[in-house]
mmCIF file of C-alpha atoms in Angstrom:
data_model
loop_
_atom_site.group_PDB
_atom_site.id
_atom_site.type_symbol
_atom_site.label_atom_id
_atom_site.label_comp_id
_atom_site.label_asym_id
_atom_site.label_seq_id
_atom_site.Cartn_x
_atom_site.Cartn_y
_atom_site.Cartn_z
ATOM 1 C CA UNK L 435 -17.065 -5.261 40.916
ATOM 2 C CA UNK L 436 -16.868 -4.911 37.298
ATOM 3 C CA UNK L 437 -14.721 -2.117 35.599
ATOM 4 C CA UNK L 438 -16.293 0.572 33.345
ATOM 5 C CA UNK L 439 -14.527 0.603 30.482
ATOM 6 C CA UNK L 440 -13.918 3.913 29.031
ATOM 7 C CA UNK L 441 -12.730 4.391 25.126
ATOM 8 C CA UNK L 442 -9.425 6.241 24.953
ATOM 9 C CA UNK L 443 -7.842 8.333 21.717
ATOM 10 C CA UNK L 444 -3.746 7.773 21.947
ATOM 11 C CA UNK L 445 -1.668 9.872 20.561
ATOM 12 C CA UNK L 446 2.073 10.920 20.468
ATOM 13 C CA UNK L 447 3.707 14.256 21.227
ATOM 14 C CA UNK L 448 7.227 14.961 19.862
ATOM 15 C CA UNK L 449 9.514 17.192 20.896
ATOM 16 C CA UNK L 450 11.259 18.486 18.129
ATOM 17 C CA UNK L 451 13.596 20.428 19.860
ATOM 18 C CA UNK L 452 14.250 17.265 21.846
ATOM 19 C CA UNK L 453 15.123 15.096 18.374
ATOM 20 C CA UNK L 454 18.702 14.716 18.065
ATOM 21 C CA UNK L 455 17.763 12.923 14.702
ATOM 22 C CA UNK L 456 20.029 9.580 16.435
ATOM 23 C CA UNK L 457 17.414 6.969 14.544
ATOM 24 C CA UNK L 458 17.152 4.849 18.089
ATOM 25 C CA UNK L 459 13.075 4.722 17.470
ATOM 26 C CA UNK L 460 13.803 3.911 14.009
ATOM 27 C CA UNK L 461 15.906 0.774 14.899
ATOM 28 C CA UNK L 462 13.586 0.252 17.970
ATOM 29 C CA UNK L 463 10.562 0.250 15.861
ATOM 30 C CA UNK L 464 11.772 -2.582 13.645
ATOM 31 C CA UNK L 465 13.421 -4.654 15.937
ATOM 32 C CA UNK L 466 9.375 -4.218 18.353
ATOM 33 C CA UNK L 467 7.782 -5.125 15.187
ATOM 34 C CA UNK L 468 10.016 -8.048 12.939
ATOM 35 C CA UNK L 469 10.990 -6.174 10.767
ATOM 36 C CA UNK L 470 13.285 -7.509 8.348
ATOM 37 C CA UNK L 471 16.627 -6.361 7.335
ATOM 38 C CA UNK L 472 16.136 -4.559 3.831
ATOM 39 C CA UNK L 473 17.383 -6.552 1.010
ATOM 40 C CA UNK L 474 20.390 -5.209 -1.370
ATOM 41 C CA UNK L 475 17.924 -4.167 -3.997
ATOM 42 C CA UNK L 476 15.364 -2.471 -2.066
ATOM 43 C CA UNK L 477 15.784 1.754 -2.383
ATOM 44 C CA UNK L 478 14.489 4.437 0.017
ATOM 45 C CA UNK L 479 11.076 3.925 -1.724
ATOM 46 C CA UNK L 480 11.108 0.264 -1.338
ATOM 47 C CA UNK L 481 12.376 -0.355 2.193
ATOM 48 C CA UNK L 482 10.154 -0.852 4.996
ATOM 49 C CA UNK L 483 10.520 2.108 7.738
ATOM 50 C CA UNK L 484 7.068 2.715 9.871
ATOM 51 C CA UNK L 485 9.127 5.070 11.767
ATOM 52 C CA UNK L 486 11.358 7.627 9.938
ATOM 53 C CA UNK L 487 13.334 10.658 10.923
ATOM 54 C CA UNK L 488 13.714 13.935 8.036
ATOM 55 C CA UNK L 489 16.155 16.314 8.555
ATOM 56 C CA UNK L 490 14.624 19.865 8.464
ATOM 57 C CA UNK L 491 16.290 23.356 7.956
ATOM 58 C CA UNK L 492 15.762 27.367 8.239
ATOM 59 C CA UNK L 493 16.914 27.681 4.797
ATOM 60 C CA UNK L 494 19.037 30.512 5.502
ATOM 61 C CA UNK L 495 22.397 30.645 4.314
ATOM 62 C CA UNK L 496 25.130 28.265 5.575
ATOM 63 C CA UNK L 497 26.758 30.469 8.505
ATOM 64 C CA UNK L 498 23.035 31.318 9.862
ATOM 65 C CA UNK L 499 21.449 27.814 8.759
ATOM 66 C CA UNK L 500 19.673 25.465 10.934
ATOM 67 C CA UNK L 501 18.924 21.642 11.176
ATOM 68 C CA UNK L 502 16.029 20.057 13.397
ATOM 69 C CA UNK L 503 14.954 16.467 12.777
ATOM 70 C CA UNK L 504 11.412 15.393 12.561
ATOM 71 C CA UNK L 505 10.356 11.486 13.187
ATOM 72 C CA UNK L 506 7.790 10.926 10.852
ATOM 73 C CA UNK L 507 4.814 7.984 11.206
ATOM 74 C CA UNK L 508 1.767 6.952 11.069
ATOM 75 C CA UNK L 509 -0.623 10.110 12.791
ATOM 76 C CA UNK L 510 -3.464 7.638 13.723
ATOM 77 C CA UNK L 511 -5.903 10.511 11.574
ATOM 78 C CA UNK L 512 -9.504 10.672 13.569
ATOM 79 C CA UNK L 513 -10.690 11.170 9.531
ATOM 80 C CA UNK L 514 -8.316 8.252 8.072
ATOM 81 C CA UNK L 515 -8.320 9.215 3.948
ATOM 82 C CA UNK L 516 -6.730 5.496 4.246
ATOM 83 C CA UNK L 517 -9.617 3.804 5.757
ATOM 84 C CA UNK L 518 -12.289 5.539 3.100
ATOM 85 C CA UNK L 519 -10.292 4.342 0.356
ATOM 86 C CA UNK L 520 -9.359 0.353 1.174
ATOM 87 C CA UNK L 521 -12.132 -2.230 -0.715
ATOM 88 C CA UNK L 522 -11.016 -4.977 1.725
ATOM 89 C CA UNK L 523 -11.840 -2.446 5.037
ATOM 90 C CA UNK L 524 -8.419 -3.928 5.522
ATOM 91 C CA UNK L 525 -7.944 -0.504 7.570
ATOM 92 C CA UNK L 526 -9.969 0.498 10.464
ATOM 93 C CA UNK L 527 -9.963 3.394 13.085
ATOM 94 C CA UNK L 528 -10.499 1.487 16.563
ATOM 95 C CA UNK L 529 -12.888 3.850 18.238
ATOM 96 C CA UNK L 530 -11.840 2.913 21.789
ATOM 97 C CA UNK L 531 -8.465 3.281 21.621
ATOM 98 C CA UNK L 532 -7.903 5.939 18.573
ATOM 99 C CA UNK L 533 -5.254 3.940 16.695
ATOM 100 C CA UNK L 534 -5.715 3.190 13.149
ATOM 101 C CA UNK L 535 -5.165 -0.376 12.513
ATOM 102 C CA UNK L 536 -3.955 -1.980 9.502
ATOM 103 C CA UNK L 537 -4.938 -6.047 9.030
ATOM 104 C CA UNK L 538 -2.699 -7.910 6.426
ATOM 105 C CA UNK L 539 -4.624 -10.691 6.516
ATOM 106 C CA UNK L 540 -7.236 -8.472 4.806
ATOM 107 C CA UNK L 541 -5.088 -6.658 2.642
ATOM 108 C CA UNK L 542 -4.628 -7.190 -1.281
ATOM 109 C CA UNK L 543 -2.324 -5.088 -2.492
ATOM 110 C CA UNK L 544 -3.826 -2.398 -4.021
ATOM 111 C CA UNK L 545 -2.167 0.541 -2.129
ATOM 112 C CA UNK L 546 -5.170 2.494 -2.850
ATOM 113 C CA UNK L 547 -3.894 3.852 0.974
ATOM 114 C CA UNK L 548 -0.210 4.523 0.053
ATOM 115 C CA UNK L 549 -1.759 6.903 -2.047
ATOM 116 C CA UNK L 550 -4.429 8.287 -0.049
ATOM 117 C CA UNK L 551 -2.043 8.932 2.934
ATOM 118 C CA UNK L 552 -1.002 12.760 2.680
ATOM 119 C CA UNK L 553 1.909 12.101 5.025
ATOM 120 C CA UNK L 554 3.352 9.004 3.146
ATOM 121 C CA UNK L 555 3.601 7.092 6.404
ATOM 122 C CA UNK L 556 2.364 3.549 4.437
ATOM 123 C CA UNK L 557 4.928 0.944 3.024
ATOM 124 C CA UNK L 558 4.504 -2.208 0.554
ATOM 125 C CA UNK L 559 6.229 -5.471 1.207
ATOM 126 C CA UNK L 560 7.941 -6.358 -1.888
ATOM 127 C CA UNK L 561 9.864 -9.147 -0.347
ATOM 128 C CA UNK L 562 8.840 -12.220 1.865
ATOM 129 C CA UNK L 563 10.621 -10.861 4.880
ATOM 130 C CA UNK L 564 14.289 -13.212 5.341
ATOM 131 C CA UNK L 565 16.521 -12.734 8.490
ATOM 132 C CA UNK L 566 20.235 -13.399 8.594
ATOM 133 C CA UNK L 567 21.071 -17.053 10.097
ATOM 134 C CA UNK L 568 20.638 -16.548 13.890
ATOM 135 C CA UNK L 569 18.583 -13.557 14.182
ATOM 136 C CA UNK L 570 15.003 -15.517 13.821
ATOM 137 C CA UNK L 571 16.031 -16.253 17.612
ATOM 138 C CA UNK L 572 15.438 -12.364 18.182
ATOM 139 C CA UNK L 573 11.895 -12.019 16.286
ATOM 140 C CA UNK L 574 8.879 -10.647 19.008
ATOM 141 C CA UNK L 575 6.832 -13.591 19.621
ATOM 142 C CA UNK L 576 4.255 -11.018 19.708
ATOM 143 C CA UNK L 577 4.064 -9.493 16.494
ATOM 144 C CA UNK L 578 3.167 -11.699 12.940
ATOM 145 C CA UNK L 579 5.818 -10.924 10.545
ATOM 146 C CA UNK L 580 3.895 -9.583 7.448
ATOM 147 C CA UNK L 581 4.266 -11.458 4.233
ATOM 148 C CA UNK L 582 5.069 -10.196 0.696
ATOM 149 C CA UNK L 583 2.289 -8.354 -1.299
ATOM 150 C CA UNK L 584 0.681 -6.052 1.793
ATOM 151 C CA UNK L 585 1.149 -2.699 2.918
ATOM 152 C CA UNK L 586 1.775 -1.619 6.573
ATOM 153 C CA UNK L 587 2.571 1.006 9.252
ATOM 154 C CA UNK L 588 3.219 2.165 12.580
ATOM 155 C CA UNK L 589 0.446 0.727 14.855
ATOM 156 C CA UNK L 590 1.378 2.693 17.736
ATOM 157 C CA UNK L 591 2.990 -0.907 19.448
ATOM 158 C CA UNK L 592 -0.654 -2.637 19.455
ATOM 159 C CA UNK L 593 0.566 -5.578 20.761
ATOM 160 C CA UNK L 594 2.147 -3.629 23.686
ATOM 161 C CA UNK L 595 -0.840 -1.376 24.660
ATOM 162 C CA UNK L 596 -2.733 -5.058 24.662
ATOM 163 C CA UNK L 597 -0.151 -6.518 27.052
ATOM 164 C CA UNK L 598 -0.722 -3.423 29.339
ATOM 165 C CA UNK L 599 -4.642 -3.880 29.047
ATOM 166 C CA UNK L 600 -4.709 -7.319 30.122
ATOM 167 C CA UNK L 601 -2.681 -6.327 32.858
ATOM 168 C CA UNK L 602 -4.715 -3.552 34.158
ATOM 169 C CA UNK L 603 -7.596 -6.145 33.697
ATOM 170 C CA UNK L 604 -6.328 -8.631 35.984
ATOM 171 C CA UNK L 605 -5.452 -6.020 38.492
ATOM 172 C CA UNK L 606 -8.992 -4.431 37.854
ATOM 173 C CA UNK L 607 -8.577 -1.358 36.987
ATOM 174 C CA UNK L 608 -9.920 0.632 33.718
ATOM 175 C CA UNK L 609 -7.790 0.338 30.251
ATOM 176 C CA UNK L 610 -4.499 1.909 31.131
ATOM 177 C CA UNK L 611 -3.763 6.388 30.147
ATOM 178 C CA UNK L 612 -0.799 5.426 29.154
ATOM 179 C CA UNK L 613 1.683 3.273 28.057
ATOM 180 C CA UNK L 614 5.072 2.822 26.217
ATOM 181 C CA UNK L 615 5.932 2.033 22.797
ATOM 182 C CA UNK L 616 8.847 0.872 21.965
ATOM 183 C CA UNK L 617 10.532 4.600 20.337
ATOM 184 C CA UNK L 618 9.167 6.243 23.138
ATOM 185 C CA UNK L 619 11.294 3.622 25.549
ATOM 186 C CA UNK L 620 14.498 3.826 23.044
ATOM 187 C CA UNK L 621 14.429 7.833 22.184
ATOM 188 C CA UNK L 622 17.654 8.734 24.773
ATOM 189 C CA UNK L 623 16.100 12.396 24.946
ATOM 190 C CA UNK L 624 12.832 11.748 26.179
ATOM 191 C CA UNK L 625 11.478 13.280 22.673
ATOM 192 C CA UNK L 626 8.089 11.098 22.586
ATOM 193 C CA UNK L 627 5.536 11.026 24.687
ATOM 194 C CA UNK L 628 2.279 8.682 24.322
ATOM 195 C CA UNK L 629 -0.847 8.978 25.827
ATOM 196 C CA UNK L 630 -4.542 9.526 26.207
ATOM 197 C CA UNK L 631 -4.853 12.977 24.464
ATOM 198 C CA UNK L 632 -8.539 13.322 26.312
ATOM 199 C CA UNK L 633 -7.081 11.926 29.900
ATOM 200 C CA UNK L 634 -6.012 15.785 31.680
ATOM 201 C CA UNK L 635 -3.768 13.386 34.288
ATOM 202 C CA UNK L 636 -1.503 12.235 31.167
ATOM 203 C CA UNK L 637 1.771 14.634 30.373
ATOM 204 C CA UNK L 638 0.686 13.611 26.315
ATOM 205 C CA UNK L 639 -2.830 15.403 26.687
ATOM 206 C CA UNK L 640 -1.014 18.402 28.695
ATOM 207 C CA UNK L 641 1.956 18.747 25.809
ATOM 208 C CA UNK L 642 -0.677 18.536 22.799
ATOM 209 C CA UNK L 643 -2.247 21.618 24.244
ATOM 210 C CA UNK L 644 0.759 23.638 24.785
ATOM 211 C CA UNK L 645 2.022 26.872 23.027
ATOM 212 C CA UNK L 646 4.244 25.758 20.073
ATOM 213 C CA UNK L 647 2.870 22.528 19.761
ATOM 214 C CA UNK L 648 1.456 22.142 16.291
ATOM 215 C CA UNK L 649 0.168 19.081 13.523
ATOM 216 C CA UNK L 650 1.196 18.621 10.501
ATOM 217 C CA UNK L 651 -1.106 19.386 7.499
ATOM 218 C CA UNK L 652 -3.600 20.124 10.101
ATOM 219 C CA UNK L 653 -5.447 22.152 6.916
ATOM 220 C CA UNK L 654 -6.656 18.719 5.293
ATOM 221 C CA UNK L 655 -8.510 18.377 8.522
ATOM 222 C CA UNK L 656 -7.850 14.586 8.727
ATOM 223 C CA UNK L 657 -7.121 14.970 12.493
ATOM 224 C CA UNK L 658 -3.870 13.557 13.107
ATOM 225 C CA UNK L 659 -2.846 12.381 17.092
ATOM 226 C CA UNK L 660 0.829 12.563 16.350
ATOM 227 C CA UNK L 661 1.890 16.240 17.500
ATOM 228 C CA UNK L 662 4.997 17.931 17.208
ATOM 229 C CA UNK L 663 6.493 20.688 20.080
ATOM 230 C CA UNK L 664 8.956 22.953 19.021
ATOM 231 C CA UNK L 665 9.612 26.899 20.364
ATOM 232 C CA UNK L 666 11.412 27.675 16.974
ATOM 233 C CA UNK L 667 9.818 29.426 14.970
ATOM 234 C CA UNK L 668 10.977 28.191 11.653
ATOM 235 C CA UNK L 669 10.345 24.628 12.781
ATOM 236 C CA UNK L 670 6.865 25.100 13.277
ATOM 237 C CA UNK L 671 6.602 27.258 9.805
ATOM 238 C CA UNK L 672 8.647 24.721 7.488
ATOM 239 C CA UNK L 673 8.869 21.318 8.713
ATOM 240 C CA UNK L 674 5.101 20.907 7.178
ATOM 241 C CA UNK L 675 6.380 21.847 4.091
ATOM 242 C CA UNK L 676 9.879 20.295 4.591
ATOM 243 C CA UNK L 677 8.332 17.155 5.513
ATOM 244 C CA UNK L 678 5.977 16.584 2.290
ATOM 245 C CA UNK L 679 9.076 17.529 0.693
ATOM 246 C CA UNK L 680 11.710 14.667 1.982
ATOM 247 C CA UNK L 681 9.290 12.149 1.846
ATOM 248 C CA UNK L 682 8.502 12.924 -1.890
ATOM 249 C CA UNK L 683 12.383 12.872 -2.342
#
């Protein structure tokens, strides 16, 4: 009997309060998608990090202050501004999963996106991508490396949410409410949570609806599936703010 097939909008919930700001998604994220060690001369601005973590803080003074950490990537916007803006449509919002794709192949270096992405969650290769001697033996057989002269992002672990698709396939069964990305598996807290953010059964849909979870620069009304959870106050009031701030640092 064949399966309906039923489009699904992903989406990540963090837990702020969760974040111990450790960088294991950071590392995981790279190592999931080949990326390449940053050369000596790339900077902050130049490096390649589709997952990042900001520290945040209260701002009071030092005996009172604060610190949370907030992973910042891609949001996977249900309005893109990055998609509007690319000449090559070398970005595209899959309508049945949600995710916002980016295709290199496609891409010409414009970053026309870089600059159309409010939460600066885009990066340019300015290097061909080189590996130490040995480590090519590590690289994800399922994941192109990018070359020099592109721009690209979190894809929410495509390649992974297509492994788990094929799999509910062959066992028949519709495309899958979940599955795991590779900083939700490494975060030692259990600070991320994917899923289907219109599925009720999935714990991602359940946390994006809770008190204190909020987005950030919700206001632009691009409609970002990345969440954050926190039950501080001052989190939820500055880390908007704090977070346009580090990454214009």
């Amino acid at each position: 009997m064949a399966v309906t097939k039923k489009n699904r909008r992903y989406g990540m919930i963090v837990d702020v309060d969760l974040c111990t700001g450790c960088g294991a998604c950071m590392v995981a994220c790279a190592a999931e998608n080949n990326v390449a060690p940053a050369p000596e001369k790339a900077t902050d601005r130049t490096g390649i990090t589709p997952m990042r973590v900001y520290p945040v803080h209260n701002g009071a003074p030092a005996d009172k202050r604060q610190t949370a950490f907030l992973p910042l990537l891609c949001m996977h916007c249900s309005e893109p501004p990055c998609e509007s803006v690319c000449p090559q449509q070398a970005v595209e919002l899959d309508e049945a999963t949600g995710i916002v794709t980016q295709m290199p192949q496609r891409c010409l270096g414009c970053r026309y996106c870089m600059t159309a992405c409010p939460y600066h969650a885009r990066y340019f290769n300015w290097w061909d991508p080189q590996w130490p001697v040995g480590m090519e033996a590590t690289l994800n057989p399922t994941v192109a490396p990018r070359m020099r002269g592109v721009v690209e992002k979190c894809n929410l672990c495509a390649s992974r949410l297509h492994a788990a698709e094929d799999q509910a396939t062959a066992d028949g069964q519709p495309p899958p409410a979940t599955y795991v990305s590779a900083c939700v598996e490494a975060c030692p807290t259990g600070a991320m949570v994917l899923g289907d953010l219109d599925d009720p059964t999935t714990e991602a849909q359940k946390l994006a609806h809770a008190e204190g979870t909020f987005q950030l620069l919700a206001k632009l009304g691009t409609g970002p599936k990345v969440h954050y959870h926190s039950s501080r106050p001052w989190v939820r009031s500055l880390a908007e703010r704090s977070a346009k701030e580090q990454a214009n640092a």
